[in-house]
């Protein structure tokens, strides 16, 4: 016997030779015509043409030769065969005699024709072409091919054993047995006269030898549930419209292969994608429904889209699942059980409760296997959230032989070949308690999903082979059901932080600001109509707008990792929603009165706040009290309101009265406000901030508060996605001063205007010192013209703690500020929703934000990332105008005692100002416990009731009384799908409900 190394190479070459003989004859289709937009003209095969994102059409004719009648025949079409990226290579659709058969792409280059086409005579074909996203020319080639069936079948028989040998050599097993069998088989092959009698005799003899590998005397315990899949980003390096077309082409290919392979099952997530098919391709959508009924197409996913789970609010995550599951149930009678998020950039610790309370018991991802520093020690486990809820979780472990960007990488676009199957099982970490893995195979993003080659291999791996896992299952739901029966699965507590793609917390700041504003705006409209115009509640309009927002929370849109055209579209959509919401608010039953305004508190707790009015004068509230006011630098009236109850309004009158102009002094290096003594350095940076009430310095010695720092930001791989750990190696202080002046001094606030140039950019900050609040707002406007430069504001804080508290959806988490472990080190940039806090025993400081999500915390320091400015895939991302506010808030005690959440919500949800009288000012609902927040008030989806969503956010078990000014007939505790679970005891106008720590409760209320 030859040396094993050379036996492997010999068999590999023979394997390639067999592959060449699969096609018995290939004939060029001539007389083609190409339409490039100016009508059809003759096209010579192989000629280069085209430009990016353009549609073309090829047409021609062919006749299947009579001598091919006994052969399988296929229509073949492809561009450059060396190109493997289906998003840059042309994608095509094949019509024969106007009948749509299948799509073609770089992975699917042929359509096997049914036998009836052999009797069709001359066949007209039309091939619409989408050129792809790169500016390049390409050739096209079209052929008819005749397969040799015996060689075709033998090729896959050989591949199954040969590639299993590769897997066993790489990952363990009896490699010698495979080698001996393969050597024996290939030695029987005779290539001297292809397709001769001796050639076929050799193939038959070799097939018998290979078949002996399946005659093993034991059943392997290693099993694989393999489901066909094509992950399609609904926008990324392409627009949403292009993603819709990718879905249509891919699904048509799925149908064609399903007709050929009866065992082929397919899973597809994202109800939004189904809605697109329903709207744009109703015939295809009807086929999807048929396959779902047959059990061959698995409709799963739970969420409306595969949404980002860091940046979206808690209510948005609920709506993702609410609308997603409702669609799947109404359209397909499917109760989705799996949250399918293979490609999302980290998972909030609030998610397990949302899944538990939407009857979604299973969660699948692969993304955390991309971690840079640490491998999550489990692949099958129970994930426990901040409230104690658990969800059964599985990480797909599919290996990628040729692409491994991080140490623990696995993929959701898996191949289905023996090497991958073997390696994926060996990669699985819970083999001691479970003998089965889930493998989703197929090309994504327009790549057509599974290929014919994958399906041929699946047929063969359904039979046991020595030391190889056996493909035994076909549905992801059934896999999770079996997994749920396993004992001794471990538990992972808290968030699933993704050690990668940290820049997505900041990229495309304008898009994130829109998302934050509209999330609250939609909730405000719901509250106002539920309270003031329930009989005209705009349910259809609100659902439509919510679904646009949910679509734009897709994990490559909201994170800022898509191309420019995507954000041109989202800008238009967001502006349209804002206008429609304001139109709806204007249509509320307001009584117009001159100089009368209604102030509405859309938050679930009472508050006194500030508002701005467009008229100047003396402001009197409903009790006849004159409210404190001052002129702003924009010549509007800033008013300090009286305390307005939860979900209540206050009418104010403005009596015309001129204001005496305030003479503003020059800025001194030391000054006092009602709360602070402030010292500035020569660059007018804050070097001392003394809290007069607490009698303590807030800034550590030698530090500067609100230090603007620019960092070189050149990530290793993914520009818009990543901030890498070395970013602090090169930085520049933004400390030049263009101007500084007092622009306001009054009874409500003092405001400094500071303008700082930086290279060719300008940062303007209005620093508002609100009297009696210990809150400083940094209202910021930036003209940013730099690329690959990261702008942060550093806030040194003189408090002694090793933990920072971060606001997340429906609660909060603590993260270490030290770097003692690699897990701590990896969290150098983390997500906060509305605030981050550092507190010691009796004092703390919070950093609040109305639009920023990326924070870094160190010992005695909070950093907030303001601008990222990547160049790929959007060359001028974040260039232009930015407007946002972040706030420093000092408080006595911890953040709970200091009311950090209330302050953060006040920054994000200002009091609403209506021009006119809403006539009713009593509280719609109020809660008697400060640790429970009434977040959502809306009309029920299916009946004439009000739905309330509340959550406990201080980690306390609590009994709450919820009171309304209206008489209550009935109250029902529901899950987040608004399905009744428990009848609640009620009083005339109150409801008592219990909360566990961090629990979210949904209550449906019926009024008399």
mmCIF file of C-alpha atoms in Angstrom, residues 609-899:
data_model
loop_
_atom_site.group_PDB
_atom_site.id
_atom_site.type_symbol
_atom_site.label_atom_id
_atom_site.label_comp_id
_atom_site.label_asym_id
_atom_site.label_seq_id
_atom_site.Cartn_x
_atom_site.Cartn_y
_atom_site.Cartn_z
ATOM 1 C CA UNK A 609 -40.635 69.299 34.285
ATOM 2 C CA UNK A 610 -39.867 72.058 31.831
ATOM 3 C CA UNK A 611 -41.487 72.911 28.552
ATOM 4 C CA UNK A 612 -40.927 75.464 25.833
ATOM 5 C CA UNK A 613 -43.784 77.546 24.440
ATOM 6 C CA UNK A 614 -43.773 79.495 21.189
ATOM 7 C CA UNK A 615 -45.330 82.571 22.835
ATOM 8 C CA UNK A 616 -43.895 84.871 25.473
ATOM 9 C CA UNK A 617 -45.754 85.991 28.578
ATOM 10 C CA UNK A 618 -46.839 85.110 32.086
ATOM 11 C CA UNK A 619 -47.902 81.470 32.412
ATOM 12 C CA UNK A 620 -50.678 80.539 34.813
ATOM 13 C CA UNK A 621 -51.656 76.932 35.615
ATOM 14 C CA UNK A 622 -55.145 75.562 36.252
ATOM 15 C CA UNK A 623 -54.950 76.384 39.961
ATOM 16 C CA UNK A 624 -54.169 80.006 39.195
ATOM 17 C CA UNK A 625 -50.495 79.782 40.127
ATOM 18 C CA UNK A 626 -47.993 81.732 38.095
ATOM 19 C CA UNK A 627 -45.304 79.399 36.798
ATOM 20 C CA UNK A 628 -41.624 80.234 36.771
ATOM 21 C CA UNK A 629 -40.356 80.989 33.293
ATOM 22 C CA UNK A 630 -37.465 82.495 31.382
ATOM 23 C CA UNK A 631 -36.484 83.274 27.814
ATOM 24 C CA UNK A 632 -34.316 80.766 26.001
ATOM 25 C CA UNK A 633 -31.440 81.631 23.697
ATOM 26 C CA UNK A 634 -33.861 80.875 20.860
ATOM 27 C CA UNK A 635 -36.357 83.476 22.187
ATOM 28 C CA UNK A 636 -38.870 80.868 23.247
ATOM 29 C CA UNK A 637 -40.456 80.693 26.668
ATOM 30 C CA UNK A 638 -39.008 78.066 29.000
ATOM 31 C CA UNK A 639 -41.509 77.185 31.721
ATOM 32 C CA UNK A 640 -41.132 75.154 34.892
ATOM 33 C CA UNK A 641 -44.376 73.260 35.317
ATOM 34 C CA UNK A 642 -46.239 72.276 38.422
ATOM 35 C CA UNK A 643 -46.403 68.569 39.239
ATOM 36 C CA UNK A 644 -48.531 66.715 36.699
ATOM 37 C CA UNK A 645 -49.824 63.248 37.659
ATOM 38 C CA UNK A 646 -49.211 60.076 35.650
ATOM 39 C CA UNK A 647 -51.016 60.078 32.287
ATOM 40 C CA UNK A 648 -52.690 63.351 33.096
ATOM 41 C CA UNK A 649 -52.807 66.824 31.618
ATOM 42 C CA UNK A 650 -52.536 70.360 32.918
ATOM 43 C CA UNK A 651 -54.051 73.407 31.223
ATOM 44 C CA UNK A 652 -51.996 76.600 31.220
ATOM 45 C CA UNK A 653 -52.818 80.122 30.076
ATOM 46 C CA UNK A 654 -50.273 82.536 28.685
ATOM 47 C CA UNK A 655 -50.894 86.183 29.450
ATOM 48 C CA UNK A 656 -48.992 88.419 27.074
ATOM 49 C CA UNK A 657 -46.217 90.214 28.887
ATOM 50 C CA UNK A 658 -42.841 91.463 27.697
ATOM 51 C CA UNK A 659 -39.672 90.086 29.260
ATOM 52 C CA UNK A 660 -36.836 92.309 30.371
ATOM 53 C CA UNK A 661 -33.675 91.390 28.538
ATOM 54 C CA UNK A 662 -31.072 89.768 30.789
ATOM 55 C CA UNK A 663 -27.580 91.193 30.640
ATOM 56 C CA UNK A 664 -25.306 88.185 30.378
ATOM 57 C CA UNK A 665 -21.826 88.360 31.906
ATOM 58 C CA UNK A 666 -18.649 87.046 30.349
ATOM 59 C CA UNK A 667 -17.610 83.543 31.321
ATOM 60 C CA UNK A 668 -15.308 83.387 34.324
ATOM 61 C CA UNK A 669 -13.054 80.441 35.167
ATOM 62 C CA UNK A 670 -15.042 79.931 38.374
ATOM 63 C CA UNK A 671 -18.787 80.278 38.817
ATOM 64 C CA UNK A 672 -21.678 78.865 40.823
ATOM 65 C CA UNK A 673 -25.105 77.560 39.964
ATOM 66 C CA UNK A 674 -27.832 76.599 42.395
ATOM 67 C CA UNK A 675 -26.322 73.111 42.687
ATOM 68 C CA UNK A 676 -22.648 73.336 41.812
ATOM 69 C CA UNK A 677 -19.440 75.252 42.159
ATOM 70 C CA UNK A 678 -17.639 74.997 38.828
ATOM 71 C CA UNK A 679 -14.017 75.562 37.825
ATOM 72 C CA UNK A 680 -12.728 75.706 34.267
ATOM 73 C CA UNK A 681 -9.196 75.456 32.868
ATOM 74 C CA UNK A 682 -7.686 77.606 30.140
ATOM 75 C CA UNK A 683 -9.411 75.458 27.497
ATOM 76 C CA UNK A 684 -12.713 76.062 29.328
ATOM 77 C CA UNK A 685 -13.018 72.411 30.295
ATOM 78 C CA UNK A 686 -14.623 71.527 33.620
ATOM 79 C CA UNK A 687 -11.853 70.566 36.070
ATOM 80 C CA UNK A 688 -13.902 70.880 39.261
ATOM 81 C CA UNK A 689 -17.592 70.247 39.886
ATOM 82 C CA UNK A 690 -18.449 70.620 43.555
ATOM 83 C CA UNK A 691 -21.857 69.355 44.679
ATOM 84 C CA UNK A 692 -22.978 72.037 47.126
ATOM 85 C CA UNK A 693 -25.735 69.943 48.714
ATOM 86 C CA UNK A 694 -23.630 66.798 49.183
ATOM 87 C CA UNK A 695 -20.538 68.887 49.972
ATOM 88 C CA UNK A 696 -18.247 66.807 47.769
ATOM 89 C CA UNK A 697 -16.158 67.058 44.635
ATOM 90 C CA UNK A 698 -17.497 65.031 41.732
ATOM 91 C CA UNK A 699 -14.347 64.905 39.570
ATOM 92 C CA UNK A 700 -11.274 62.851 40.520
ATOM 93 C CA UNK A 701 -8.111 64.876 40.987
ATOM 94 C CA UNK A 702 -6.461 65.904 37.746
ATOM 95 C CA UNK A 703 -9.356 64.824 35.522
ATOM 96 C CA UNK A 704 -11.682 66.798 33.214
ATOM 97 C CA UNK A 705 -15.420 66.367 33.068
ATOM 98 C CA UNK A 706 -17.034 66.002 29.639
ATOM 99 C CA UNK A 707 -13.634 65.601 28.029
ATOM 100 C CA UNK A 708 -14.253 65.186 24.312
ATOM 101 C CA UNK A 709 -11.758 62.723 22.863
ATOM 102 C CA UNK A 710 -11.318 61.597 19.258
ATOM 103 C CA UNK A 711 -9.806 58.164 18.640
ATOM 104 C CA UNK A 712 -8.381 56.621 15.508
ATOM 105 C CA UNK A 713 -10.909 53.941 14.586
ATOM 106 C CA UNK A 714 -9.537 51.467 12.053
ATOM 107 C CA UNK A 715 -11.031 48.059 12.902
ATOM 108 C CA UNK A 716 -9.402 44.800 11.902
ATOM 109 C CA UNK A 717 -12.285 43.538 9.805
ATOM 110 C CA UNK A 718 -15.754 45.049 9.755
ATOM 111 C CA UNK A 719 -15.574 48.832 9.691
ATOM 112 C CA UNK A 720 -19.154 49.855 10.500
ATOM 113 C CA UNK A 721 -19.561 46.918 12.865
ATOM 114 C CA UNK A 722 -16.470 46.992 15.024
ATOM 115 C CA UNK A 723 -14.642 48.994 17.618
ATOM 116 C CA UNK A 724 -11.539 46.993 18.407
ATOM 117 C CA UNK A 725 -9.779 46.755 21.733
ATOM 118 C CA UNK A 726 -6.787 48.808 20.604
ATOM 119 C CA UNK A 727 -8.793 51.915 19.660
ATOM 120 C CA UNK A 728 -7.447 53.885 22.644
ATOM 121 C CA UNK A 729 -3.866 53.587 21.406
ATOM 122 C CA UNK A 730 -4.128 56.808 19.383
ATOM 123 C CA UNK A 731 -6.296 59.728 20.455
ATOM 124 C CA UNK A 732 -6.619 63.512 20.303
ATOM 125 C CA UNK A 733 -8.234 65.720 22.910
ATOM 126 C CA UNK A 734 -10.878 67.961 21.433
ATOM 127 C CA UNK A 735 -9.953 70.950 23.569
ATOM 128 C CA UNK A 736 -9.572 73.819 21.128
ATOM 129 C CA UNK A 737 -11.988 76.642 21.811
ATOM 130 C CA UNK A 738 -13.652 78.773 19.170
ATOM 131 C CA UNK A 739 -16.047 80.582 21.510
ATOM 132 C CA UNK A 740 -17.659 80.315 24.921
ATOM 133 C CA UNK A 741 -20.459 82.475 26.241
ATOM 134 C CA UNK A 742 -23.400 82.549 28.578
ATOM 135 C CA UNK A 743 -26.535 82.436 26.437
ATOM 136 C CA UNK A 744 -29.034 82.007 29.280
ATOM 137 C CA UNK A 745 -29.174 82.894 32.943
ATOM 138 C CA UNK A 746 -32.499 82.621 34.660
ATOM 139 C CA UNK A 747 -34.544 81.059 37.436
ATOM 140 C CA UNK A 748 -34.796 77.682 35.639
ATOM 141 C CA UNK A 749 -31.354 77.182 34.150
ATOM 142 C CA UNK A 750 -28.050 78.752 33.237
ATOM 143 C CA UNK A 751 -26.709 77.819 29.814
ATOM 144 C CA UNK A 752 -23.167 77.948 28.481
ATOM 145 C CA UNK A 753 -22.624 77.794 24.740
ATOM 146 C CA UNK A 754 -19.265 76.224 23.854
ATOM 147 C CA UNK A 755 -18.009 75.872 20.281
ATOM 148 C CA UNK A 756 -15.008 73.640 19.665
ATOM 149 C CA UNK A 757 -13.404 73.091 16.260
ATOM 150 C CA UNK A 758 -11.735 69.775 15.517
ATOM 151 C CA UNK A 759 -9.953 69.430 12.193
ATOM 152 C CA UNK A 760 -12.669 70.226 9.641
ATOM 153 C CA UNK A 761 -15.520 69.528 12.061
ATOM 154 C CA UNK A 762 -17.292 71.611 14.683
ATOM 155 C CA UNK A 763 -18.849 70.574 17.992
ATOM 156 C CA UNK A 764 -21.302 72.985 19.574
ATOM 157 C CA UNK A 765 -22.613 72.296 23.051
ATOM 158 C CA UNK A 766 -25.264 74.087 25.043
ATOM 159 C CA UNK A 767 -24.503 73.097 28.629
ATOM 160 C CA UNK A 768 -27.699 73.553 30.646
ATOM 161 C CA UNK A 769 -27.350 73.710 34.444
ATOM 162 C CA UNK A 770 -30.910 73.084 35.656
ATOM 163 C CA UNK A 771 -31.352 74.682 39.060
ATOM 164 C CA UNK A 772 -32.390 72.469 41.938
ATOM 165 C CA UNK A 773 -32.073 69.253 39.948
ATOM 166 C CA UNK A 774 -28.336 68.415 39.979
ATOM 167 C CA UNK A 775 -28.776 67.614 36.301
ATOM 168 C CA UNK A 776 -26.566 69.067 33.587
ATOM 169 C CA UNK A 777 -27.725 68.584 30.001
ATOM 170 C CA UNK A 778 -25.151 68.634 27.222
ATOM 171 C CA UNK A 779 -27.286 69.577 24.243
ATOM 172 C CA UNK A 780 -24.937 68.821 21.367
ATOM 173 C CA UNK A 781 -24.871 69.769 17.706
ATOM 174 C CA UNK A 782 -22.048 68.477 15.550
ATOM 175 C CA UNK A 783 -20.978 69.185 12.016
ATOM 176 C CA UNK A 784 -18.833 66.073 11.472
ATOM 177 C CA UNK A 785 -16.639 65.715 8.389
ATOM 178 C CA UNK A 786 -14.154 63.020 9.436
ATOM 179 C CA UNK A 787 -13.880 59.341 8.598
ATOM 180 C CA UNK A 788 -12.718 56.445 10.757
ATOM 181 C CA UNK A 789 -12.512 58.700 13.799
ATOM 182 C CA UNK A 790 -14.459 57.818 16.935
ATOM 183 C CA UNK A 791 -15.745 60.654 19.135
ATOM 184 C CA UNK A 792 -16.391 59.980 22.806
ATOM 185 C CA UNK A 793 -17.232 62.095 25.847
ATOM 186 C CA UNK A 794 -15.342 60.927 28.935
ATOM 187 C CA UNK A 795 -16.921 61.533 32.329
ATOM 188 C CA UNK A 796 -14.562 60.960 35.279
ATOM 189 C CA UNK A 797 -16.697 60.381 38.392
ATOM 190 C CA UNK A 798 -15.321 60.433 41.947
ATOM 191 C CA UNK A 799 -17.310 57.512 43.355
ATOM 192 C CA UNK A 800 -15.954 54.265 44.742
ATOM 193 C CA UNK A 801 -17.494 51.241 43.029
ATOM 194 C CA UNK A 802 -16.357 48.276 40.988
ATOM 195 C CA UNK A 803 -19.714 47.927 39.234
ATOM 196 C CA UNK A 804 -21.680 50.055 36.805
ATOM 197 C CA UNK A 805 -25.421 49.693 36.363
ATOM 198 C CA UNK A 806 -26.719 49.840 32.791
ATOM 199 C CA UNK A 807 -30.322 50.428 31.803
ATOM 200 C CA UNK A 808 -31.651 47.686 29.516
ATOM 201 C CA UNK A 809 -35.114 46.741 28.310
ATOM 202 C CA UNK A 810 -37.514 46.200 31.242
ATOM 203 C CA UNK A 811 -34.756 46.462 33.849
ATOM 204 C CA UNK A 812 -31.034 46.796 34.249
ATOM 205 C CA UNK A 813 -27.806 44.842 34.603
ATOM 206 C CA UNK A 814 -24.540 45.444 36.431
ATOM 207 C CA UNK A 815 -21.184 45.101 34.711
ATOM 208 C CA UNK A 816 -17.744 45.184 36.275
ATOM 209 C CA UNK A 817 -15.685 48.312 35.674
ATOM 210 C CA UNK A 818 -12.399 46.453 36.232
ATOM 211 C CA UNK A 819 -10.522 44.180 33.828
ATOM 212 C CA UNK A 820 -9.710 41.301 36.156
ATOM 213 C CA UNK A 821 -10.857 38.610 33.739
ATOM 214 C CA UNK A 822 -11.026 38.220 30.003
ATOM 215 C CA UNK A 823 -14.829 38.370 30.283
ATOM 216 C CA UNK A 824 -14.522 41.837 31.864
ATOM 217 C CA UNK A 825 -11.867 42.902 29.384
ATOM 218 C CA UNK A 826 -14.109 42.006 26.457
ATOM 219 C CA UNK A 827 -16.843 44.398 27.654
ATOM 220 C CA UNK A 828 -14.826 47.513 26.860
ATOM 221 C CA UNK A 829 -17.870 48.847 24.980
ATOM 222 C CA UNK A 830 -21.366 47.872 26.103
ATOM 223 C CA UNK A 831 -24.962 48.796 25.448
ATOM 224 C CA UNK A 832 -27.064 51.000 27.680
ATOM 225 C CA UNK A 833 -30.592 51.966 26.749
ATOM 226 C CA UNK A 834 -31.209 55.311 28.484
ATOM 227 C CA UNK A 835 -28.661 55.570 31.313
ATOM 228 C CA UNK A 836 -25.556 54.227 33.017
ATOM 229 C CA UNK A 837 -24.796 54.769 36.697
ATOM 230 C CA UNK A 838 -21.848 54.648 39.098
ATOM 231 C CA UNK A 839 -22.880 54.692 42.767
ATOM 232 C CA UNK A 840 -21.198 54.146 46.114
ATOM 233 C CA UNK A 841 -22.969 53.728 49.460
ATOM 234 C CA UNK A 842 -24.658 57.125 49.713
ATOM 235 C CA UNK A 843 -23.957 58.939 46.465
ATOM 236 C CA UNK A 844 -23.856 58.381 42.754
ATOM 237 C CA UNK A 845 -23.764 59.905 39.308
ATOM 238 C CA UNK A 846 -25.734 58.784 36.265
ATOM 239 C CA UNK A 847 -25.098 59.515 32.611
ATOM 240 C CA UNK A 848 -28.345 59.822 30.665
ATOM 241 C CA UNK A 849 -28.825 59.780 26.888
ATOM 242 C CA UNK A 850 -31.593 60.503 24.409
ATOM 243 C CA UNK A 851 -30.016 58.736 21.429
ATOM 244 C CA UNK A 852 -26.689 57.039 22.260
ATOM 245 C CA UNK A 853 -26.234 53.403 23.202
ATOM 246 C CA UNK A 854 -22.475 52.729 23.340
ATOM 247 C CA UNK A 855 -20.852 53.195 26.760
ATOM 248 C CA UNK A 856 -17.514 52.295 28.290
ATOM 249 C CA UNK A 857 -16.989 52.125 32.047
ATOM 250 C CA UNK A 858 -13.762 52.017 33.987
ATOM 251 C CA UNK A 859 -12.969 52.663 37.632
ATOM 252 C CA UNK A 860 -14.318 56.169 38.300
ATOM 253 C CA UNK A 861 -15.146 56.859 34.657
ATOM 254 C CA UNK A 862 -18.062 56.604 32.232
ATOM 255 C CA UNK A 863 -17.488 57.128 28.523
ATOM 256 C CA UNK A 864 -20.268 57.665 26.027
ATOM 257 C CA UNK A 865 -19.575 57.092 22.334
ATOM 258 C CA UNK A 866 -21.050 59.905 20.263
ATOM 259 C CA UNK A 867 -19.977 59.366 16.631
ATOM 260 C CA UNK A 868 -18.281 56.481 14.816
ATOM 261 C CA UNK A 869 -17.980 57.539 11.132
ATOM 262 C CA UNK A 870 -17.101 54.289 9.374
ATOM 263 C CA UNK A 871 -16.374 54.170 5.637
ATOM 264 C CA UNK A 872 -17.497 50.618 4.817
ATOM 265 C CA UNK A 873 -20.064 49.731 3.625
ATOM 266 C CA UNK A 874 -21.238 53.385 3.626
ATOM 267 C CA UNK A 875 -18.301 55.625 2.633
ATOM 268 C CA UNK A 876 -19.665 58.814 4.216
ATOM 269 C CA UNK A 877 -21.479 57.298 7.151
ATOM 270 C CA UNK A 878 -22.104 59.828 9.919
ATOM 271 C CA UNK A 879 -20.686 62.733 7.918
ATOM 272 C CA UNK A 880 -22.955 65.735 8.304
ATOM 273 C CA UNK A 881 -25.166 67.124 11.029
ATOM 274 C CA UNK A 882 -25.817 65.432 14.384
ATOM 275 C CA UNK A 883 -28.099 66.572 17.201
ATOM 276 C CA UNK A 884 -28.373 64.740 20.525
ATOM 277 C CA UNK A 885 -28.373 65.321 24.257
ATOM 278 C CA UNK A 886 -26.644 63.503 27.074
ATOM 279 C CA UNK A 887 -26.933 64.498 30.710
ATOM 280 C CA UNK A 888 -24.966 64.221 33.921
ATOM 281 C CA UNK A 889 -27.172 63.596 36.941
ATOM 282 C CA UNK A 890 -25.816 63.578 40.505
ATOM 283 C CA UNK A 891 -27.967 61.999 43.195
ATOM 284 C CA UNK A 892 -28.012 61.143 46.871
ATOM 285 C CA UNK A 893 -28.012 57.422 47.649
ATOM 286 C CA UNK A 894 -28.003 54.815 44.899
ATOM 287 C CA UNK A 895 -29.645 55.192 41.505
ATOM 288 C CA UNK A 896 -32.941 53.835 42.842
ATOM 289 C CA UNK A 897 -33.086 56.378 45.656
ATOM 290 C CA UNK A 898 -31.858 59.106 43.334
ATOM 291 C CA UNK A 899 -34.623 58.561 40.735
#
